[in-house]
XYZ file of N, CA and C in Angstrom:
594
model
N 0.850 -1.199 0.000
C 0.000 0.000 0.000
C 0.885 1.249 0.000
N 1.326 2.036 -1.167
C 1.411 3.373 -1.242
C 0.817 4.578 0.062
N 1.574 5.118 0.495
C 1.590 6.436 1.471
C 1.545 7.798 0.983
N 0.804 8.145 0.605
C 0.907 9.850 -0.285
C 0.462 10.662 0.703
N 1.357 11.803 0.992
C 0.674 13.055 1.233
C 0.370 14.139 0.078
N -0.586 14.583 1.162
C -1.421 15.874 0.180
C -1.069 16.926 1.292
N -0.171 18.194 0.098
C -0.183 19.062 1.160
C -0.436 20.259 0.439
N -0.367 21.911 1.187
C -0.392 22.948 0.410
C -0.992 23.867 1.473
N -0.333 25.500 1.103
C -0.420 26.267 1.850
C -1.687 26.656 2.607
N -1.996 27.786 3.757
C -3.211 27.519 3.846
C -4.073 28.265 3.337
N -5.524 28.022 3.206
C -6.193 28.705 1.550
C -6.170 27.892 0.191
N -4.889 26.993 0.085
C -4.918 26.234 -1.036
C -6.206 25.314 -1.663
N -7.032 25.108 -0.762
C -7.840 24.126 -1.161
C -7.839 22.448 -1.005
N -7.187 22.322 -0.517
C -6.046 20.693 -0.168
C -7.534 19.864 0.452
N -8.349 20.638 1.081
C -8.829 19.818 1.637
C -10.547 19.308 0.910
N -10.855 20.265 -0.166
C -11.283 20.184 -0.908
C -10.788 18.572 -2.340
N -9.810 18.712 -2.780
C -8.806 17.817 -3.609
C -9.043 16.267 -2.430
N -8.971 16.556 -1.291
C -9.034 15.408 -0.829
C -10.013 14.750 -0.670
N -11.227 15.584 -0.778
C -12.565 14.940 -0.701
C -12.922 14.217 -2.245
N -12.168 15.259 -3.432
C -12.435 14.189 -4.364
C -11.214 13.208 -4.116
N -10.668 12.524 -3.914
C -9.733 11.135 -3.989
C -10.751 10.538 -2.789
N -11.612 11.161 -1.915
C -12.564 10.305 -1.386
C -13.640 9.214 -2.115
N -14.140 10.239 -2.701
C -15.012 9.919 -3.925
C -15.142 8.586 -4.932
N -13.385 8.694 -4.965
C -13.185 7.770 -5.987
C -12.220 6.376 -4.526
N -12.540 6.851 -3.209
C -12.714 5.347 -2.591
C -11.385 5.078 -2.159
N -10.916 6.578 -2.096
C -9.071 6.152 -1.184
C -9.614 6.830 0.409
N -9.007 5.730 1.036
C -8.650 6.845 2.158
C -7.983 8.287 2.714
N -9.006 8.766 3.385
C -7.774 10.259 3.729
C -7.750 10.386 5.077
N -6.542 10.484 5.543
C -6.745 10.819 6.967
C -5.876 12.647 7.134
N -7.137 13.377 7.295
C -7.117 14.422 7.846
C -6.267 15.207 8.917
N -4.763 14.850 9.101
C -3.740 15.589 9.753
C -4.365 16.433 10.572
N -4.545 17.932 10.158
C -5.018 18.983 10.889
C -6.179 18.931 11.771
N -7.454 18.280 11.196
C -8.455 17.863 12.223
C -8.249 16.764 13.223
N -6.914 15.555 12.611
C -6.857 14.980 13.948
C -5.602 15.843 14.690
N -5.259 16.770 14.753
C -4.380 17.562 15.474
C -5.315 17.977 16.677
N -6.286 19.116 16.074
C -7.442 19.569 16.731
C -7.873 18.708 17.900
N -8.154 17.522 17.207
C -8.833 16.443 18.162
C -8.161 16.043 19.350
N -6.610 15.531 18.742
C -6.002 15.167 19.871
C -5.608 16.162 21.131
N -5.408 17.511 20.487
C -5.834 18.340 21.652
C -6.565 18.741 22.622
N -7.843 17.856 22.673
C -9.146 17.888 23.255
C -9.081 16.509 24.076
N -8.584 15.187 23.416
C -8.596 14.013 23.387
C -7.042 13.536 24.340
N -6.330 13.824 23.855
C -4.791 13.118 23.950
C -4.684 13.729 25.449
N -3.992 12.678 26.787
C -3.676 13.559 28.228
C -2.255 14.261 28.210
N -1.525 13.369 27.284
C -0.485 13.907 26.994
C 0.007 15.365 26.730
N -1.081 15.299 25.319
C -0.939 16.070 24.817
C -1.800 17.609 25.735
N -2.735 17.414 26.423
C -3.582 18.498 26.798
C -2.466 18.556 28.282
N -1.530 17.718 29.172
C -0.369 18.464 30.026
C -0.080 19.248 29.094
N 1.139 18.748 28.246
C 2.361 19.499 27.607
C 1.890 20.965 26.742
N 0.359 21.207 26.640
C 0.261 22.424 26.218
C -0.112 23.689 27.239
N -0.924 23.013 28.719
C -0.901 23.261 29.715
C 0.367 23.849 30.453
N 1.137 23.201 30.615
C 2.435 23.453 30.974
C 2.930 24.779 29.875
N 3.372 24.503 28.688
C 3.477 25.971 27.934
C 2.927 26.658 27.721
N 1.614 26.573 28.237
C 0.386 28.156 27.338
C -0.143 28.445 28.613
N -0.252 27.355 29.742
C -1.113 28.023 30.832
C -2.672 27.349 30.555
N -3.084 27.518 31.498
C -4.215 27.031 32.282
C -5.297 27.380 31.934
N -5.397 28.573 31.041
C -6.017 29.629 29.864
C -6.456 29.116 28.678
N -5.598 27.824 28.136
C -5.594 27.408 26.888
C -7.067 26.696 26.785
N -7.132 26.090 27.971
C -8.593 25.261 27.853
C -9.841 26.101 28.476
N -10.918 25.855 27.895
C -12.305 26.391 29.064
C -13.531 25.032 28.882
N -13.218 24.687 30.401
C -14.536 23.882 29.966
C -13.610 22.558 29.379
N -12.712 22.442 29.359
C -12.268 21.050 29.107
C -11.805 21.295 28.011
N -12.201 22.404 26.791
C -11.797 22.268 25.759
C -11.274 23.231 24.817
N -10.023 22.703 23.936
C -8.711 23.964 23.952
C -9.606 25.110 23.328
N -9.509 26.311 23.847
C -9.229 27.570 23.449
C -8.676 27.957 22.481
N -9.100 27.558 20.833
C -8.371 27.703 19.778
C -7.985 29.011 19.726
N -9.055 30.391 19.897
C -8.309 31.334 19.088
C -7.371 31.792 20.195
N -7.251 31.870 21.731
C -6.253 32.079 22.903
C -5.124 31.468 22.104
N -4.798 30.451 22.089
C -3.849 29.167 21.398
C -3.130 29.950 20.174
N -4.179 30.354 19.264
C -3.604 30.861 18.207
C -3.173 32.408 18.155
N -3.880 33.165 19.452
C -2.900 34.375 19.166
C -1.909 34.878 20.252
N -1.406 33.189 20.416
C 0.121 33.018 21.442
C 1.040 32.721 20.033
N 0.463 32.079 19.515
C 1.947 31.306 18.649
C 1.987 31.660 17.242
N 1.214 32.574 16.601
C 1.232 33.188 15.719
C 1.835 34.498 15.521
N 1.680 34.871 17.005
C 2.679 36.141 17.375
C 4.302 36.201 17.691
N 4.808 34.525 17.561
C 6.137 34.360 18.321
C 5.851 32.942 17.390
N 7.289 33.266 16.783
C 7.647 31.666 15.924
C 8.253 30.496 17.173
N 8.730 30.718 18.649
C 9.245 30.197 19.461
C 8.374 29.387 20.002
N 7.315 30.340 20.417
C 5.906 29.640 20.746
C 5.666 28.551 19.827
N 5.313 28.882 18.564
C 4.721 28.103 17.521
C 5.145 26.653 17.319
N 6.629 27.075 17.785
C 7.770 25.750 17.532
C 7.397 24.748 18.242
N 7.143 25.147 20.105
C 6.583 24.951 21.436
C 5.520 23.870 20.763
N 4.748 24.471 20.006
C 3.416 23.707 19.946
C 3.365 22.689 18.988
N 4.182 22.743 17.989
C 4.424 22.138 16.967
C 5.122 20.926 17.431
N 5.800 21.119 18.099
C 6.744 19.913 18.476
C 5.790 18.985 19.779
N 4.976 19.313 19.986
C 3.765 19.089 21.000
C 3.054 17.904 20.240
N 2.379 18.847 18.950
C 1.816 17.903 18.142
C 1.786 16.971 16.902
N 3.216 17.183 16.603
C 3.574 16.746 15.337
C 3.583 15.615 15.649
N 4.312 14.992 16.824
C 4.836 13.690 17.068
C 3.118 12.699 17.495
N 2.897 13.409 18.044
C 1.361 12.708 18.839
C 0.611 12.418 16.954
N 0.251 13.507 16.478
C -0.264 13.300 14.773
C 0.184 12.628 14.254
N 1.912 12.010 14.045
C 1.917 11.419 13.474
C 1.876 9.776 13.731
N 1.973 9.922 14.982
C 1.918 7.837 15.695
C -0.026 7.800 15.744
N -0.790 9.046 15.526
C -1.961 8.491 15.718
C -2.270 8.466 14.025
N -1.311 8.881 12.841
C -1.620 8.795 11.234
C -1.273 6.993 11.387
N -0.030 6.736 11.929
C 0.629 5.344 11.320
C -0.499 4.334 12.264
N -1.253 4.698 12.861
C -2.030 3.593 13.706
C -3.231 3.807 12.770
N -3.916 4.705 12.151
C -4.865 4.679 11.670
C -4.333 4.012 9.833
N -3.246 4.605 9.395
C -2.573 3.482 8.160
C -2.481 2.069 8.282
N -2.095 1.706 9.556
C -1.760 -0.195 9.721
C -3.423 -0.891 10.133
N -4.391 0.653 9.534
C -5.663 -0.171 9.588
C -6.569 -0.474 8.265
N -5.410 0.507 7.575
C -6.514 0.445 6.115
C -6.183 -0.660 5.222
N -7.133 -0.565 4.107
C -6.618 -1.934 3.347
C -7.233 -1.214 1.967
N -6.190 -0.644 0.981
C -6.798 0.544 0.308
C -5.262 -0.074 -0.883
N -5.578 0.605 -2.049
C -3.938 0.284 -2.744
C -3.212 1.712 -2.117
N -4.185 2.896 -2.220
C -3.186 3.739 -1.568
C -3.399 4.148 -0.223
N -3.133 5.342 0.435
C -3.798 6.236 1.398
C -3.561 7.407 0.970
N -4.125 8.640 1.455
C -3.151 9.826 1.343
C -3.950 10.591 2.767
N -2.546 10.889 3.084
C -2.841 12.039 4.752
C -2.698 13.175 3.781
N -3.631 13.978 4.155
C -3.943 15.374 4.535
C -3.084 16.211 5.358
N -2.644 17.356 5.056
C -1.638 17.571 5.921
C -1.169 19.307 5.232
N -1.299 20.179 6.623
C -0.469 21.571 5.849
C 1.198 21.760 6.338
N 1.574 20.915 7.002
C 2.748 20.436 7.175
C 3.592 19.586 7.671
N 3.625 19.112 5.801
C 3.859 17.833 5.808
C 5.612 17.794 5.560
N 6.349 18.785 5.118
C 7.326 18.480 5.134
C 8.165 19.431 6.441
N 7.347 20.548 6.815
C 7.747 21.051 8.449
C 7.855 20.220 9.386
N 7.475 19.380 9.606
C 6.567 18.163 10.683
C 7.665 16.995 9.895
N 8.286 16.980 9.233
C 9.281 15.671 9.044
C 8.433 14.595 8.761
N 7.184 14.348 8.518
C 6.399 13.296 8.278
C 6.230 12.892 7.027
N 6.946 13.450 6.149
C 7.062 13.216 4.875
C 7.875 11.913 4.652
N 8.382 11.949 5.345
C 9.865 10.567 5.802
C 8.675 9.630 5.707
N 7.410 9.258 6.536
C 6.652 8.246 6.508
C 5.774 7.628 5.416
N 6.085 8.894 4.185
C 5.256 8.659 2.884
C 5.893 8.022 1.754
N 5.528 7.333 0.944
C 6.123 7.188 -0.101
C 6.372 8.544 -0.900
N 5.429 9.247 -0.889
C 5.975 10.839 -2.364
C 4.453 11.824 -1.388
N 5.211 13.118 -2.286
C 3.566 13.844 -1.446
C 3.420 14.559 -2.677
N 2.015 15.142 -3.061
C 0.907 15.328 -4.116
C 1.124 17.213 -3.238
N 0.770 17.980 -4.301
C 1.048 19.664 -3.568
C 0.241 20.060 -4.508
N -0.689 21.033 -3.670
C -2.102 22.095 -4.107
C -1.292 23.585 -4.170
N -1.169 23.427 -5.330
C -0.478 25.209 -5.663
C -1.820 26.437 -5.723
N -1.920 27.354 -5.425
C -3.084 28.547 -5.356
C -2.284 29.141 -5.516
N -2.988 30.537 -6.236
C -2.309 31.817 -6.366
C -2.254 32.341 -4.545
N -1.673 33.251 -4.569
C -1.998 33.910 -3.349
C -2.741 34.949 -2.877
N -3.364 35.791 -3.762
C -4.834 37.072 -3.763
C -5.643 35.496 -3.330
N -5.729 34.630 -4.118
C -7.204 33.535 -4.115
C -7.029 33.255 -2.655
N -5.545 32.905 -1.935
C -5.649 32.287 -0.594
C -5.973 32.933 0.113
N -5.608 34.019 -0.060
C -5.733 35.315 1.214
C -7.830 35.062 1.035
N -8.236 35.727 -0.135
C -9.802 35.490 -0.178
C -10.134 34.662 0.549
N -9.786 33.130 -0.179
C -10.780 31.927 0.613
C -10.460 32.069 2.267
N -9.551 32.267 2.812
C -9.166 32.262 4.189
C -10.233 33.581 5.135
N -10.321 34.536 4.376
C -11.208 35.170 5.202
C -12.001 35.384 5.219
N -12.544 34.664 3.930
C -13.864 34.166 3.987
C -14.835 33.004 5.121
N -13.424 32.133 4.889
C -13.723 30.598 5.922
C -13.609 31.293 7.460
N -12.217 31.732 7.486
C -11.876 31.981 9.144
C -12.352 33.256 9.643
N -13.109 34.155 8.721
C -13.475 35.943 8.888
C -12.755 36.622 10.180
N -10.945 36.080 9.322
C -9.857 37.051 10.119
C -9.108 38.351 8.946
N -8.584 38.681 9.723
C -7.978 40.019 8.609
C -6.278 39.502 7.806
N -6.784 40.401 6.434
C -5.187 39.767 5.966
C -3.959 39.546 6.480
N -4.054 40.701 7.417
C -2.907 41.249 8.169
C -2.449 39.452 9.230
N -3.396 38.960 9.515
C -3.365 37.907 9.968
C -3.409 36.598 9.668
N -4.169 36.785 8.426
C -3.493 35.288 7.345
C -2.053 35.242 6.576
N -1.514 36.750 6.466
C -0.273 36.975 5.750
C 0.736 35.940 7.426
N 0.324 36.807 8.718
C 1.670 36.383 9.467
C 1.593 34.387 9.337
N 0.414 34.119 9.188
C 0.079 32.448 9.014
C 1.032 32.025 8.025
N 0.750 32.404 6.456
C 1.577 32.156 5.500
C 3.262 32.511 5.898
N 3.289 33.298 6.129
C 4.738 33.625 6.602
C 5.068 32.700 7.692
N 4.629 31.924 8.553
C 5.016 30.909 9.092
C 5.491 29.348 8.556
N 4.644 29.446 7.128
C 4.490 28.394 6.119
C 6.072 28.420 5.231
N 6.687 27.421 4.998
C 7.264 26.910 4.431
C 7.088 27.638 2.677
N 7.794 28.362 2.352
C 7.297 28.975 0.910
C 7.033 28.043 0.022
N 5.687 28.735 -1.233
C 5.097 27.717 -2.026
C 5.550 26.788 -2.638
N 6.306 27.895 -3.598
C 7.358 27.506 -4.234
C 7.990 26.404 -3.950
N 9.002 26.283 -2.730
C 9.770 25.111 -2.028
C 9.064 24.537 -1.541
N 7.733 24.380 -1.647
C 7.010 23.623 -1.316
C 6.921 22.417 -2.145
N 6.236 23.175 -3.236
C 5.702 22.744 -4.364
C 6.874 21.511 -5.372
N 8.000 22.227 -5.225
C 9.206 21.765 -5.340
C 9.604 20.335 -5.201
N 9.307 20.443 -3.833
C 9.177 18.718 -3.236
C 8.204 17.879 -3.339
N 7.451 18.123 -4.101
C 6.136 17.479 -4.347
C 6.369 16.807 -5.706
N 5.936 15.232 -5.802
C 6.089 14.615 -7.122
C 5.111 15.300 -7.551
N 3.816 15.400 -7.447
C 2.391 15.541 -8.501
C 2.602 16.670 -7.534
N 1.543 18.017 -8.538
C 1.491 19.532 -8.179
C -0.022 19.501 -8.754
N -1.149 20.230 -8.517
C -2.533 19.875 -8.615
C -2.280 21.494 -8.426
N -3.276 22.434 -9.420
C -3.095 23.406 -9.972
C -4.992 24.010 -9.220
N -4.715 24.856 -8.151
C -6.279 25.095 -7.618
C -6.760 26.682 -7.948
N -6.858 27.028 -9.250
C -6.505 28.431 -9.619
C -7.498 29.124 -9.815
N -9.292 28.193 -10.007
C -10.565 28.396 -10.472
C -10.576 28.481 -12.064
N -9.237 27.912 -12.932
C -9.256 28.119 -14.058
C -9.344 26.561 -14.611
N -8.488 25.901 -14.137
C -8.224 24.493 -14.421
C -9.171 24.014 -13.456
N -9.762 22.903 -13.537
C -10.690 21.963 -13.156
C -9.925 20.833 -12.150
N -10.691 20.904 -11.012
C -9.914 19.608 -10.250
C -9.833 18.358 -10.661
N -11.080 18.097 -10.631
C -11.686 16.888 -11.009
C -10.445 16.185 -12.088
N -10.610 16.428 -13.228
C -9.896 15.823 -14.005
C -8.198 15.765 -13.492
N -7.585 16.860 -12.791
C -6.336 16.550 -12.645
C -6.129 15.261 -11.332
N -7.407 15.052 -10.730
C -7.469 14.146 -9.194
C -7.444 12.762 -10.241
N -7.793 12.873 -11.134
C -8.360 11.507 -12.309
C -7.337 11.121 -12.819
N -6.212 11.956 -13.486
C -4.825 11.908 -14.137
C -3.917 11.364 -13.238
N -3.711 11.883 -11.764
C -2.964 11.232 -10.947
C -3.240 9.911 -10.510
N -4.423 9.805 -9.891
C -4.699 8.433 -9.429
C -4.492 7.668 -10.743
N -4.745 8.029 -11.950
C -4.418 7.152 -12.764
C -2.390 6.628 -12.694
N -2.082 7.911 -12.235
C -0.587 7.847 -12.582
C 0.234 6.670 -11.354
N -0.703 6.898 -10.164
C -0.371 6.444 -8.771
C -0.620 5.032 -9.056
N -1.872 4.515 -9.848
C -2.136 3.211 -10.247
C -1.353 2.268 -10.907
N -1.001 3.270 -11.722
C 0.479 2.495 -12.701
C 1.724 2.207 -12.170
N 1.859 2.956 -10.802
C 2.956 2.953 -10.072
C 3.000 1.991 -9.397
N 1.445 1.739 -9.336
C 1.513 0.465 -8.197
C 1.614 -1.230 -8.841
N 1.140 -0.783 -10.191
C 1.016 -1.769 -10.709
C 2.754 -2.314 -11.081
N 3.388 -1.525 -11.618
C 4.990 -1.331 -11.811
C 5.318 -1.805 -10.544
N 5.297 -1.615 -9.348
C 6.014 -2.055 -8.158
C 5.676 -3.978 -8.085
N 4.173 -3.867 -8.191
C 4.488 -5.557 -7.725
C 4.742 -6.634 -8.737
């Protein structure tokens, strides 16, 4: 079974692209929402953020996203703090939910997938390129925060470019080109790959 990540800045649309490879009956496991989760879920994980953010982070049992987010968005040190919190917990709860599927491929979901070193666990990763006017839009549309505050996000991000770079397949989310058909071209391409391996 093939390991693909899907990754791409945030705004890209990635998570959209992943719902079609749903469609057509691969698994996806959702990185960022099980991040979320395990923060609510994991004891581990809800000390070790306790201990760095304070006692503040939670109400009611359950994390304080935007408190959370305007500690570590303001300070890359912080961010690191948290990252290194949850990268490791995300990724032993991705490889427990992989040694369950029975799929030719998988692909995790993921906005950092090669920050987070978890790329090491994939066979190749698939990258959602967007312009950046479109990301900034969709983002404050979804999150109705100000640019000024999706720019410091992106600026935390790993540039597109070198993103994109490291990515075998690049999936083009521009509103000009059509998903659909490029999600159709790859899995076709991923199929042949698999077929070539055994």
């Amino acid at each position: 079974m093939l390991k693909v990540g899907l990754t791409g800045g945030i705004g890209s649309g990635k998570s959209t692209v992943a719902k079609i490879f749903e469609t057509l009956g691969i698994p996806v496991y959702y990185a960022d929402d099980a991040a979320k989760e395990l923060m609510n879920t994991n004891s581990e994980v809800k000390k070790a953020i306790i201990k760095n953010f304070g006692d503040e982070t939670y109400k009611s049992n359950q994390l304080d996203r935007k408190y959370l987010a305007s500690i570590v968005f303001n300070d890359k040190n912080k961010l690191a703090i948290l990252n290194s919190i949850t990268h490791p917990a995300t990724i032993q709860d991705a490889n427990h939910w992989i040694a369950k599927q029975k799929s030719r491929y998988i692909i995790k979901e993921a906005a950092l997938i090669f920050e987070s070193g978890s790329d090491k666990h994939l066979d190749f990763v698939i990258g959602v390129q967007t312009p950046l006017p479109l990301r900034i839009k969709r983002v404050m549309k979804r999150d109705n925060i100000s640019e000024e505050e999706i720019m410091k996000r992106i600026n935390r991000q790993m540039d597109e470019n070198e993103k994109m770079n490291l990515c075998r397949f690049v999936i083009k989310n521009n509103e000009e080109e059509l998903l659909i058909p490029q999600v159709l071209e790859i899995d076709k391409k991923i199929s042949a790959l698999i077929e070539h391996s055994i």
